[in-house]
């Protein structure tokens, strides 16, 4: 008699450039993974065909039949109706009302669940990551934009209608910065890596004595989000000013979210979180002083994410497995 | 054989000045009500004794025995742990860790449930009011401060820990206005009736030609939140500027909350909402243009509350009845 084989889960991270597909066990360990190009300009059916075929091949190549996989989860950019598994719209891949779950099912013959990628990543950090064991957590990803996910009572919080939980799109300043969403002064226009890089470029160009100029090799196009932190750490006044300003805006945004959700923990993901305590220490100090009820209420710690490059796969797999375990069918 | 008597519910609205107590049927119609002074400086046990005795008397005076009342609900200012029925702290009545449910039970011998007053009012508008039939709604009260409540899936949303859902305490400007919570530039410092009155006073004092000065009878102490709207409606430049500024700040705050919660409806309560469409029409216009996903996502309407002075009683009764019906015991 052969030992019973543990069934697996597919976690799929749909990005603008590539589709990462992972084979995950029920402890959310990645057993194998692959990546296929998105080529986002194609018809969605072609993209999903590649996704489905690559996922099926990943299973087979690793010795699993389709019926040895419990379910598949996809984390998608943009606004998703998770109840129907539809991507309502995504600037990133230019999708509009794409029935992703339905279409992917044609290739995989197993339950397919879809949610926003940041929502998935939030759950991923709760099931296996920085917020493991927390019932309530906020996840903010500081990258091209500011994405966010909220877990309440162990579940992804999705708001009343699709288009909620857009944590990067709360007001954060009055400089009149135009956000990609059309509004002025969203948190994203101050706290994304893009915003920090843009300001660092401008500072480097306007002041060649600054360390910023030196660290980007005197080529502003080589600026990245790490350089201002390195410059600040080396006591460069321009770098210090940039980082101080960046952290103050981010701290204000996180304080807003804590006053609304009051989670156990705030988890930061995205490239900027590589700064670790250089980032979280001043944020935590600000929260202790500025959250509503400081001194009497519970104030969560801000920490950095742990799932790193696997966040998309683990997040999507965790969402799918939770939905599957609850018996939800798309 | 006598007809079966419908059992009733007690709804109690604990305020800084008075305690309003209402006898409510299961359709949330108020059958009778009374009010007793809070005298907030007394020991909490004395205050709760008055509350309990007056509530018991209200039942008896209207022909109900205690066991003909299903349960009692109290809406309290401040931060409440609804699971234990404890008021954790309240600036308003200067309470600190008061076991309100436990103490009130001694007088009423029925299940007692306690929640924050704005949370209760939000649920009240959903069970009987402007948001009747909605599953998801945001309630904002524009008064001394800006209070808020959120109903998600028909239930009061309380966040992960007490001290959440402080909707008036999200950042809304950069003028450096100090909020009562200690932080700078909370929504409350721009969108409360208090903030509007303060600005209108200053404008009246600094410009005696303005209609603001005339409408307050040339006595700034007589300023109220209606006067700037009346002045604006009469095309007074000062009034128009004040109201435009007030609405812009409020609109930004509501947009933040819609981007986070994406509810079916946004309900405004408090004195300022007497302005009706003068207030809601420009807010709705702003939301249609500024919410994330404008043009593709669902954008809720902003309306004014309907429960008026009964909001406290109906809200507290609705919270209690929902908890009771679910079999929750404090």
XYZ file of C-alpha atoms in Angstrom:
660
model
C 0.000 0.000 0.000
C 1.472 3.346 -1.019
C 1.465 6.291 1.336
C -1.375 8.772 0.737
C -0.041 11.632 -1.398
C -0.724 15.104 -0.012
C -2.746 17.125 -2.487
C -1.293 20.409 -3.730
C -2.491 23.911 -4.624
C -1.611 26.169 -7.559
C -0.733 29.781 -6.721
C -0.555 32.110 -9.718
C 0.783 35.664 -9.668
C -0.407 37.580 -12.733
C 1.915 40.504 -13.413
C 2.267 43.030 -16.199
C 5.452 41.351 -17.456
C 5.322 37.760 -16.283
C 2.972 35.159 -14.855
C 4.553 33.318 -11.934
C 3.058 29.926 -11.231
C 3.847 27.942 -8.109
C 3.000 24.494 -6.850
C 2.372 24.771 -3.144
C 1.670 22.196 -0.444
C -0.901 22.644 2.294
C 1.731 24.247 4.550
C 2.300 26.834 1.803
C 5.780 25.592 0.954
C 6.591 26.095 -2.716
C 7.439 22.710 -4.243
C 8.114 23.982 -7.752
C 7.573 27.083 -9.811
C 7.683 28.428 -13.317
C 7.150 31.698 -15.089
C 5.672 32.555 -18.489
C 5.656 35.961 -20.178
C 2.400 37.903 -19.998
C 2.645 39.723 -23.325
C -0.180 41.847 -22.051
C -1.138 43.253 -25.444
C -2.606 39.932 -26.574
C -6.250 38.927 -26.237
C -7.000 37.770 -22.717
C -7.897 34.300 -23.952
C -4.374 33.815 -25.267
C -2.855 35.004 -22.010
C -5.071 32.697 -19.966
C -4.332 29.798 -22.324
C -0.612 30.223 -21.639
C -1.326 30.484 -17.922
C -3.482 27.366 -17.903
C -1.159 25.270 -20.039
C 1.901 26.247 -18.025
C 0.109 25.484 -14.747
C -1.037 22.087 -15.988
C 2.474 21.315 -17.228
C 3.951 22.329 -13.855
C 1.682 19.801 -12.149
C 2.439 17.004 -14.580
C 6.186 17.691 -14.662
C 6.246 17.337 -10.892
C 4.340 14.086 -10.843
C 0.847 15.369 -10.029
C -2.320 14.619 -11.952
C -4.831 17.511 -12.247
C -7.087 15.758 -9.721
C -4.230 15.719 -7.223
C -4.419 19.502 -7.079
C -7.180 20.851 -4.831
C -7.632 24.253 -6.443
C -5.903 27.170 -8.136
C -5.708 30.788 -6.993
C -4.799 33.807 -9.075
C -3.694 37.164 -7.692
C -4.469 39.808 -10.283
C -3.641 43.501 -10.433
C -6.624 45.844 -10.573
C -10.190 45.548 -9.397
C -11.492 42.038 -9.044
C -14.933 40.642 -8.318
C -13.790 37.698 -6.244
C -17.290 36.232 -6.069
C -17.396 35.642 -9.812
C -13.635 35.424 -10.378
C -13.772 38.326 -12.821
C -11.115 40.995 -13.329
C -13.335 44.061 -13.624
C -10.530 46.295 -14.832
C -6.802 46.584 -14.588
C -4.704 49.453 -15.884
C -1.691 47.256 -15.578
C -2.700 44.557 -18.055
C -5.503 46.592 -19.687
C -8.208 44.077 -18.901
C -11.866 44.963 -18.763
C -14.420 42.482 -17.418
C -12.317 39.383 -18.003
C -13.925 36.157 -16.645
C -10.565 34.837 -15.497
C -11.790 32.022 -13.218
C -14.215 30.712 -15.833
C -11.641 30.841 -18.620
C -8.821 29.277 -16.596
C -11.107 26.456 -15.462
C -11.162 25.231 -19.082
C -7.498 24.299 -18.728
C -7.352 23.096 -15.153
C -10.683 21.406 -14.353
C -10.452 22.386 -10.699
C -11.939 25.222 -8.626
C -10.286 28.526 -9.583
C -10.369 31.561 -7.281
C -9.275 35.091 -8.162
C -8.605 38.087 -5.961
C -6.624 41.302 -6.127
C -2.886 40.639 -5.812
C -2.382 42.892 -2.773
C -5.342 41.265 -1.017
C -3.756 37.872 -1.668
C -0.351 39.054 -0.458
C -1.968 40.306 2.768
C -3.470 36.893 3.436
C -0.177 35.248 2.479
C 1.649 37.168 5.218
C -1.002 36.019 7.708
C -0.893 32.325 6.829
C 2.891 32.207 6.397
C 4.917 35.327 6.914
C 5.366 38.374 9.101
C 1.791 38.331 10.411
C 1.561 34.589 10.967
C -1.021 33.867 13.621
C -2.575 37.346 13.471
C -6.318 37.542 13.023
C -6.208 41.136 11.783
C -3.512 42.715 9.650
C -2.975 45.501 7.150
C -0.584 44.931 4.287
C 0.803 47.850 2.270
C 3.029 47.366 -0.716
C 5.314 50.258 -1.601
C 6.217 49.846 -5.249
C 5.175 51.446 -8.521
C 2.050 52.426 -6.630
C 0.823 51.806 -3.104
C -1.317 48.700 -2.969
C -3.002 47.325 0.056
C -4.850 44.457 1.586
C -6.662 44.010 4.869
C -7.277 40.798 6.764
C -10.045 40.916 9.354
C -10.864 37.877 11.474
C -8.538 35.798 9.329
C -10.289 36.701 6.078
C -9.567 39.121 3.256
C -11.668 42.217 3.816
C -13.091 43.365 0.499
C -15.462 46.186 1.389
C -19.014 46.434 0.154
C -18.369 46.622 -3.594
C -15.399 46.014 -5.891
C -13.142 49.063 -5.857
C -12.828 49.214 -2.079
C -9.698 48.619 0.018
C -7.740 50.969 -2.248
C -5.441 51.866 0.625
C -3.055 53.825 -1.592
C -5.869 56.137 -2.602
C -6.513 58.101 0.548
C -5.601 61.770 0.710
C -2.144 62.442 2.096
C -0.992 65.966 1.269
C -1.875 69.227 -0.401
C 0.906 69.741 -2.922
C -1.437 69.038 -5.792
C 0.240 65.844 -6.998
C -1.919 64.149 -9.629
C -2.465 60.453 -8.954
C -2.836 57.825 -11.687
C -6.419 57.382 -10.427
C -7.207 60.978 -11.401
C -7.473 62.402 -7.901
C -5.030 64.847 -6.344
C -2.619 63.936 -3.542
C -3.350 60.268 -2.916
C -1.013 58.452 -0.506
C 0.424 56.736 -3.583
C 1.761 60.047 -4.920
C 3.858 60.479 -1.760
C 4.612 56.994 -0.427
C 5.205 54.807 -3.492
C 8.735 53.899 -4.536
C 7.953 55.781 -7.743
C 7.286 58.979 -5.789
C 10.485 58.644 -3.776
C 12.561 57.973 -6.896
C 11.025 60.949 -8.709
C 11.897 63.297 -5.857
C 15.383 61.842 -5.512
C 16.004 62.366 -9.231
C 14.915 65.994 -8.993
C 17.076 66.577 -5.930
C 20.099 64.955 -7.584
C 19.669 67.060 -10.719
C 19.232 70.280 -8.797
C 22.150 69.679 -6.432
C 25.233 67.987 -7.767
C 27.015 68.306 -4.399
C 24.507 65.916 -2.870
C 25.409 62.285 -2.321
C 22.306 61.445 -4.329
C 24.052 62.672 -7.474
C 27.158 60.611 -6.723
C 25.280 57.431 -5.768
C 23.287 57.361 -8.996
C 26.577 57.589 -10.898
C 25.707 61.126 -12.002
C 22.931 59.619 -14.117
C 19.453 60.431 -12.749
C 17.977 57.589 -14.812
C 19.909 55.211 -12.550
C 18.150 56.525 -9.441
C 16.396 53.923 -7.288
C 14.554 53.886 -3.953
C 17.590 52.609 -2.042
C 19.839 55.572 -2.894
C 18.027 58.232 -0.820
C 18.144 55.898 2.204
C 21.864 55.247 1.680
C 22.478 58.978 1.336
C 20.465 59.731 4.470
C 22.323 57.072 6.397
C 25.585 58.774 5.329
C 24.226 62.063 6.747
C 23.731 63.696 3.341
C 21.345 66.596 4.016
C 19.438 66.102 0.772
C 19.011 62.397 1.374
C 17.970 62.987 4.983
C 15.370 65.528 3.935
C 13.932 63.225 1.279
C 13.722 60.211 3.571
C 12.293 62.223 6.453
C 9.600 63.605 4.175
C 8.864 60.206 2.656
C 8.532 58.548 6.059
C 6.341 61.335 7.416
C 3.853 60.899 4.568
C 3.874 57.122 4.880
C 3.469 57.394 8.661
C 0.435 59.635 8.236
C -1.146 57.161 5.828
C -0.517 54.210 8.123
C -1.907 56.168 11.097
C -5.121 56.789 9.126
C -5.424 53.082 8.408
C -4.727 52.110 12.019
C -7.408 54.552 13.219
C -9.836 52.873 10.840
C -8.919 49.173 11.098
C -6.900 48.907 14.338
C -5.188 45.680 13.238
C -2.822 43.413 15.190
C 0.032 44.293 12.865
C 0.942 46.447 9.847
C 3.078 44.679 7.251
C 5.020 46.578 4.582
C 5.987 44.943 1.314
C 7.534 46.087 -1.944
C 11.059 47.215 -2.744
C 11.248 50.004 -0.159
C 10.745 47.558 2.713
C 14.273 46.233 2.103
C 15.265 49.187 4.322
C 13.997 47.205 7.306
C 14.291 49.042 10.610
C 15.548 52.231 8.969
C 12.001 52.432 7.723
C 9.963 50.756 10.461
C 11.635 52.306 13.510
C 10.604 55.926 12.763
C 7.188 54.718 11.573
C 6.586 52.917 14.853
C 7.640 55.983 16.808
C 5.164 58.125 14.854
C 2.324 55.657 15.368
C 2.903 55.482 19.115
C 2.552 59.252 19.305
C -0.142 59.924 16.722
C -2.664 57.083 16.623
C -6.036 57.791 18.171
C -6.041 56.747 21.805
C -2.233 56.744 22.067
C -1.388 55.644 25.593
C -4.665 53.827 26.190
C -5.488 51.916 22.996
C -3.683 49.060 21.348
C -1.259 50.367 18.729
C 0.058 47.839 16.221
C 3.690 47.419 15.251
C 4.843 48.085 11.711
C 7.035 45.280 10.342
C 8.365 44.271 6.932
C 6.933 41.426 4.883
C 8.614 38.027 4.869
C 7.334 36.315 1.761
C 9.411 38.471 -0.581
C 9.360 37.294 -4.171
C 7.113 34.383 -3.209
C 4.390 36.713 -1.896
C 2.319 36.484 -5.074
C 2.339 32.686 -5.264
C 1.801 32.110 -1.538
C -0.892 34.773 -1.394
C -2.875 33.412 -4.328
C -2.534 29.847 -3.063
C -3.636 30.827 0.443
C -6.719 32.624 -0.847
C -7.661 29.672 -3.026
C -7.120 27.115 -0.283
C -9.192 29.116 2.215
C -12.041 29.488 -0.260
C -11.840 25.833 -1.195
C -11.819 24.729 2.450
C -14.910 26.823 3.097
C -16.667 25.105 0.215
C -17.072 28.311 -1.818
C -17.576 27.782 -5.512
C -17.075 30.479 -8.116
C -57.429 34.219 25.854
C -55.428 37.419 25.634
C -53.399 38.285 22.562
C -49.668 37.547 22.877
C -47.909 40.770 23.848
C -44.966 41.715 21.642
C -41.817 41.957 23.689
C -39.929 45.257 23.667
C -36.327 46.507 23.667
C -34.655 49.291 25.638
C -32.484 51.705 23.658
C -30.305 53.996 25.767
C -28.339 56.966 24.479
C -25.666 57.992 26.988
C -24.666 61.599 26.433
C -22.471 64.067 28.255
C -25.508 66.027 29.460
C -28.427 63.624 29.442
C -29.275 59.949 29.196
C -32.116 59.328 26.750
C -33.988 56.090 27.301
C -36.476 54.700 24.814
C -38.864 51.781 24.780
C -38.814 50.343 21.285
C -40.807 47.595 19.600
C -39.321 45.016 17.268
C -39.986 47.296 14.274
C -37.901 49.959 16.019
C -40.841 52.259 16.671
C -40.374 54.253 19.865
C -43.312 53.523 22.175
C -42.209 55.772 25.020
C -39.140 57.650 26.119
C -37.631 59.516 29.030
C -34.470 61.397 29.839
C -32.399 61.707 33.005
C -29.464 64.053 33.592
C -25.995 62.498 33.327
C -24.221 64.659 35.895
C -21.051 63.224 34.493
C -18.869 64.249 37.432
C -20.411 61.605 39.694
C -19.059 58.092 40.222
C -20.058 55.849 37.354
C -22.047 53.604 39.674
C -24.349 56.495 40.535
C -24.824 57.370 36.880
C -25.605 53.780 35.948
C -27.965 53.469 38.932
C -29.981 56.422 37.597
C -29.901 54.914 34.117
C -31.067 51.516 35.340
C -33.774 52.805 37.636
C -35.168 55.158 34.982
C -35.168 52.372 32.376
C -36.948 49.972 34.725
C -39.473 52.681 35.596
C -40.092 53.389 31.898
C -40.967 49.731 31.370
C -43.256 49.511 34.388
C -44.957 52.845 33.700
C -45.831 51.605 30.236
C -47.224 48.302 31.410
C -44.228 46.017 30.803
C -42.620 43.698 33.317
C -38.803 43.392 33.095
C -39.199 39.924 31.578
C -41.326 41.409 28.799
C -38.268 43.294 27.561
C -35.875 41.205 25.466
C -32.718 43.189 26.049
C -31.205 46.627 26.529
C -28.664 48.420 24.369
C -26.527 51.407 25.305
C -24.766 53.692 22.847
C -21.839 55.294 24.630
C -19.421 57.989 23.547
C -15.777 56.980 23.445
C -14.028 53.680 22.947
C -16.051 50.640 23.848
C -15.189 46.968 24.089
C -18.490 45.632 22.828
C -17.563 42.037 23.618
C -17.393 42.729 27.344
C -19.748 45.728 27.378
C -17.018 47.932 28.846
C -16.451 51.622 28.141
C -12.664 51.650 27.851
C -12.423 55.422 27.910
C -14.480 58.421 27.042
C -13.286 62.007 27.108
C -16.882 63.098 27.014
C -18.021 61.553 30.304
C -14.496 60.934 31.661
C -14.935 57.220 32.049
C -12.076 54.793 32.201
C -12.684 51.040 32.042
C -16.285 51.169 33.203
C -18.058 47.760 33.115
C -21.292 49.325 31.906
C -23.111 46.168 30.777
C -22.279 44.309 33.988
C -23.311 47.213 36.195
C -26.547 47.988 34.334
C -27.549 44.324 34.436
C -27.926 44.659 38.214
C -30.917 46.925 37.623
C -32.490 45.328 34.559
C -31.909 41.569 34.805
C -31.833 41.211 31.027
C -29.026 40.985 28.464
C -27.296 44.366 28.151
C -25.193 45.284 25.097
C -22.963 48.327 24.733
C -21.345 49.852 21.678
C -19.991 53.195 20.565
C -22.812 55.678 19.897
C -21.805 56.415 16.299
C -21.552 52.689 15.563
C -25.069 52.276 16.944
C -26.379 55.226 14.942
C -24.916 53.702 11.773
C -26.786 50.457 12.379
C -29.910 52.427 13.264
C -29.918 54.099 9.844
C -29.591 50.659 8.241
C -32.421 48.994 10.154
C -34.731 52.006 10.029
C -33.584 55.156 8.296
C -31.800 56.521 5.263
C -29.865 53.314 4.586
C -32.743 50.917 5.208
C -32.159 47.713 3.320
C -28.470 48.429 2.659
C -25.998 45.736 3.596
C -23.059 48.144 3.674
C -23.134 51.750 4.809
C -20.897 54.425 6.251
C -22.350 56.864 8.759
C -20.595 60.134 9.580
C -21.870 62.503 12.205
C -20.846 66.133 11.828
C -21.160 67.698 15.259
C -18.783 68.736 18.024
C -16.426 66.249 16.426
C -16.711 63.903 13.475
C -17.875 60.482 14.587
C -18.374 57.513 12.400
C -19.739 54.042 12.093
C -19.497 51.408 9.398
C -21.937 48.616 8.672
C -20.572 45.729 6.609
C -22.774 42.804 5.644
C -25.482 44.124 7.931
C -23.232 44.203 10.992
C -21.345 46.932 12.819
C -17.735 46.818 11.690
C -15.483 47.297 14.699
C -11.978 46.714 13.362
C -9.453 44.431 14.981
C -9.128 46.149 18.358
C -11.058 48.822 20.276
C -10.013 52.241 18.997
C -10.669 51.466 15.346
C -13.320 52.969 13.081
C -12.326 56.452 14.214
C -13.433 57.896 10.886
C -13.002 61.495 12.050
C -9.344 60.845 12.727
C -7.889 60.473 9.265
C -5.594 63.131 7.883
C -7.353 65.804 5.850
C -5.148 68.864 5.412
C -1.802 70.453 6.144
C -2.706 73.664 7.954
C -1.409 72.292 11.232
C -4.750 72.235 13.055
C -4.376 70.400 16.347
C -7.059 67.758 16.914
C -8.472 66.838 20.331
C -6.856 63.413 19.801
C -3.428 65.039 19.785
C -2.659 64.579 16.099
C -2.452 67.360 13.522
C -5.035 67.917 10.779
C -7.578 65.161 11.417
C -10.769 65.301 9.321
C -12.524 66.401 12.516
C -10.524 69.649 12.582
C -11.919 70.585 9.149
C -15.314 68.888 8.823
C -16.921 69.082 12.273
C -19.610 71.660 12.990
C -17.174 73.032 15.568
C -14.554 73.665 12.884
C -17.045 75.396 10.594
C -18.351 77.595 13.428
C -14.819 78.543 14.484
C -13.931 79.654 10.975
C -17.212 81.487 10.539
C -16.620 83.375 13.801
C -13.161 84.413 12.667
C -14.452 85.516 9.273
C -17.296 87.497 10.856
C -14.937 89.242 13.242
C -12.410 90.067 10.544
C -14.989 91.334 8.060
C -17.963 93.254 9.357
C -19.283 93.812 5.811
C -19.885 90.086 5.471
C -23.362 88.660 5.868
C -21.866 86.357 8.497
C -21.482 89.343 10.834
C -25.079 90.428 10.252
C -26.585 86.940 10.587
C -24.972 86.303 13.968
C -26.481 89.566 15.192
C -23.025 91.144 15.324
C -22.203 88.776 18.174
C -19.697 86.077 17.166
C -20.720 83.994 20.186
C -24.088 83.535 18.463
C -22.466 81.945 15.412
C -23.781 78.514 14.409
C -23.203 76.061 11.568
C -26.315 77.182 9.674
C -25.207 80.804 9.252
C -22.344 80.201 6.788
C -24.699 78.132 4.607
C -27.372 80.862 4.733
C -24.758 83.479 3.843
C -23.416 81.360 0.988
C -26.935 80.812 -0.337
C -27.390 84.600 -0.331
C -24.197 84.902 -2.435
C -22.096 86.406 0.364
C -18.486 85.915 -0.756
C -17.269 85.115 2.740
C -20.012 82.584 3.318
C -19.430 81.022 -0.087
C -15.725 80.674 0.544
C -16.290 79.079 3.956
C -18.867 76.598 2.710
C -16.861 75.706 -0.372
C -13.809 75.027 1.759
C -15.809 73.055 4.320
C -17.421 70.876 1.654
C -14.121 70.260 -0.115
C -12.542 68.939 3.066
C -15.558 66.803 3.897
C -15.681 65.500 0.310
C -12.022 64.475 0.508
C -12.653 62.620 3.757
C -15.695 60.814 2.364
C -13.761 59.902 -0.802
C -11.038 58.314 1.348
C -13.660 56.268 3.176
C -15.389 55.208 -0.046
C -12.043 54.088 -1.487
C -11.553 51.972 1.620
C -15.029 50.601 2.332
C -16.936 51.070 -0.957
C -20.329 50.977 0.797
C -23.826 51.019 -0.735
C -24.497 54.441 0.768
C -22.907 57.211 2.837
C -25.184 58.710 5.486
C -24.464 62.056 7.141
C -25.841 62.898 10.563
C -25.385 65.714 13.056
C -26.503 69.312 12.936
C -24.814 70.225 9.642
C -26.876 67.644 7.751
C -29.944 69.869 8.170
C -28.560 71.592 5.049
C -29.783 68.621 3.020
C -29.022 68.871 -0.679
C -27.042 72.093 -0.277
C -24.558 69.784 1.388
C -25.061 66.464 -0.397
C -25.307 67.703 -3.987
C -21.729 69.083 -4.202
C -20.445 66.110 -2.206
C -21.990 63.685 -4.675
C -20.522 65.592 -7.576
C -17.056 65.409 -6.009
C -17.353 61.676 -5.329
C -18.408 60.914 -8.895
C -15.258 62.646 -10.137
C -12.738 61.659 -7.489
C -13.430 58.176 -6.175
C -11.073 55.462 -7.329
C -12.437 53.801 -10.447
C -14.771 56.705 -11.269
C -16.659 55.737 -14.386
C -16.209 52.000 -13.912
C -16.723 51.254 -10.219
C -19.819 51.603 -8.085
C -19.838 54.990 -6.370
C -22.237 55.384 -3.455
C -24.614 58.289 -2.975
C -24.252 60.624 0.001
C -27.562 61.230 1.796
C -28.633 62.733 5.108
C -29.696 60.672 8.103
C -33.376 60.148 8.867
C -33.480 59.111 12.505
C -32.688 62.621 13.767
C -33.030 62.983 17.511
C -34.104 59.356 17.815
C -30.843 58.096 16.282
C -29.313 57.286 19.667
C -32.275 55.284 20.958
C -32.966 53.445 17.695
C -29.277 52.737 17.167
C -28.706 51.304 20.643
C -31.898 49.246 20.462
C -30.984 47.884 17.023
C -27.526 46.828 18.163
C -28.950 45.120 21.243
C -31.694 43.340 19.320
C -29.241 42.074 16.672
C -26.868 40.766 19.338
C -29.718 39.198 21.270
C -31.135 37.540 18.154
C -27.728 36.055 17.402
C -27.571 34.616 20.898
C -24.530 36.638 21.924
C -24.104 37.047 25.640
C -21.876 39.678 27.232
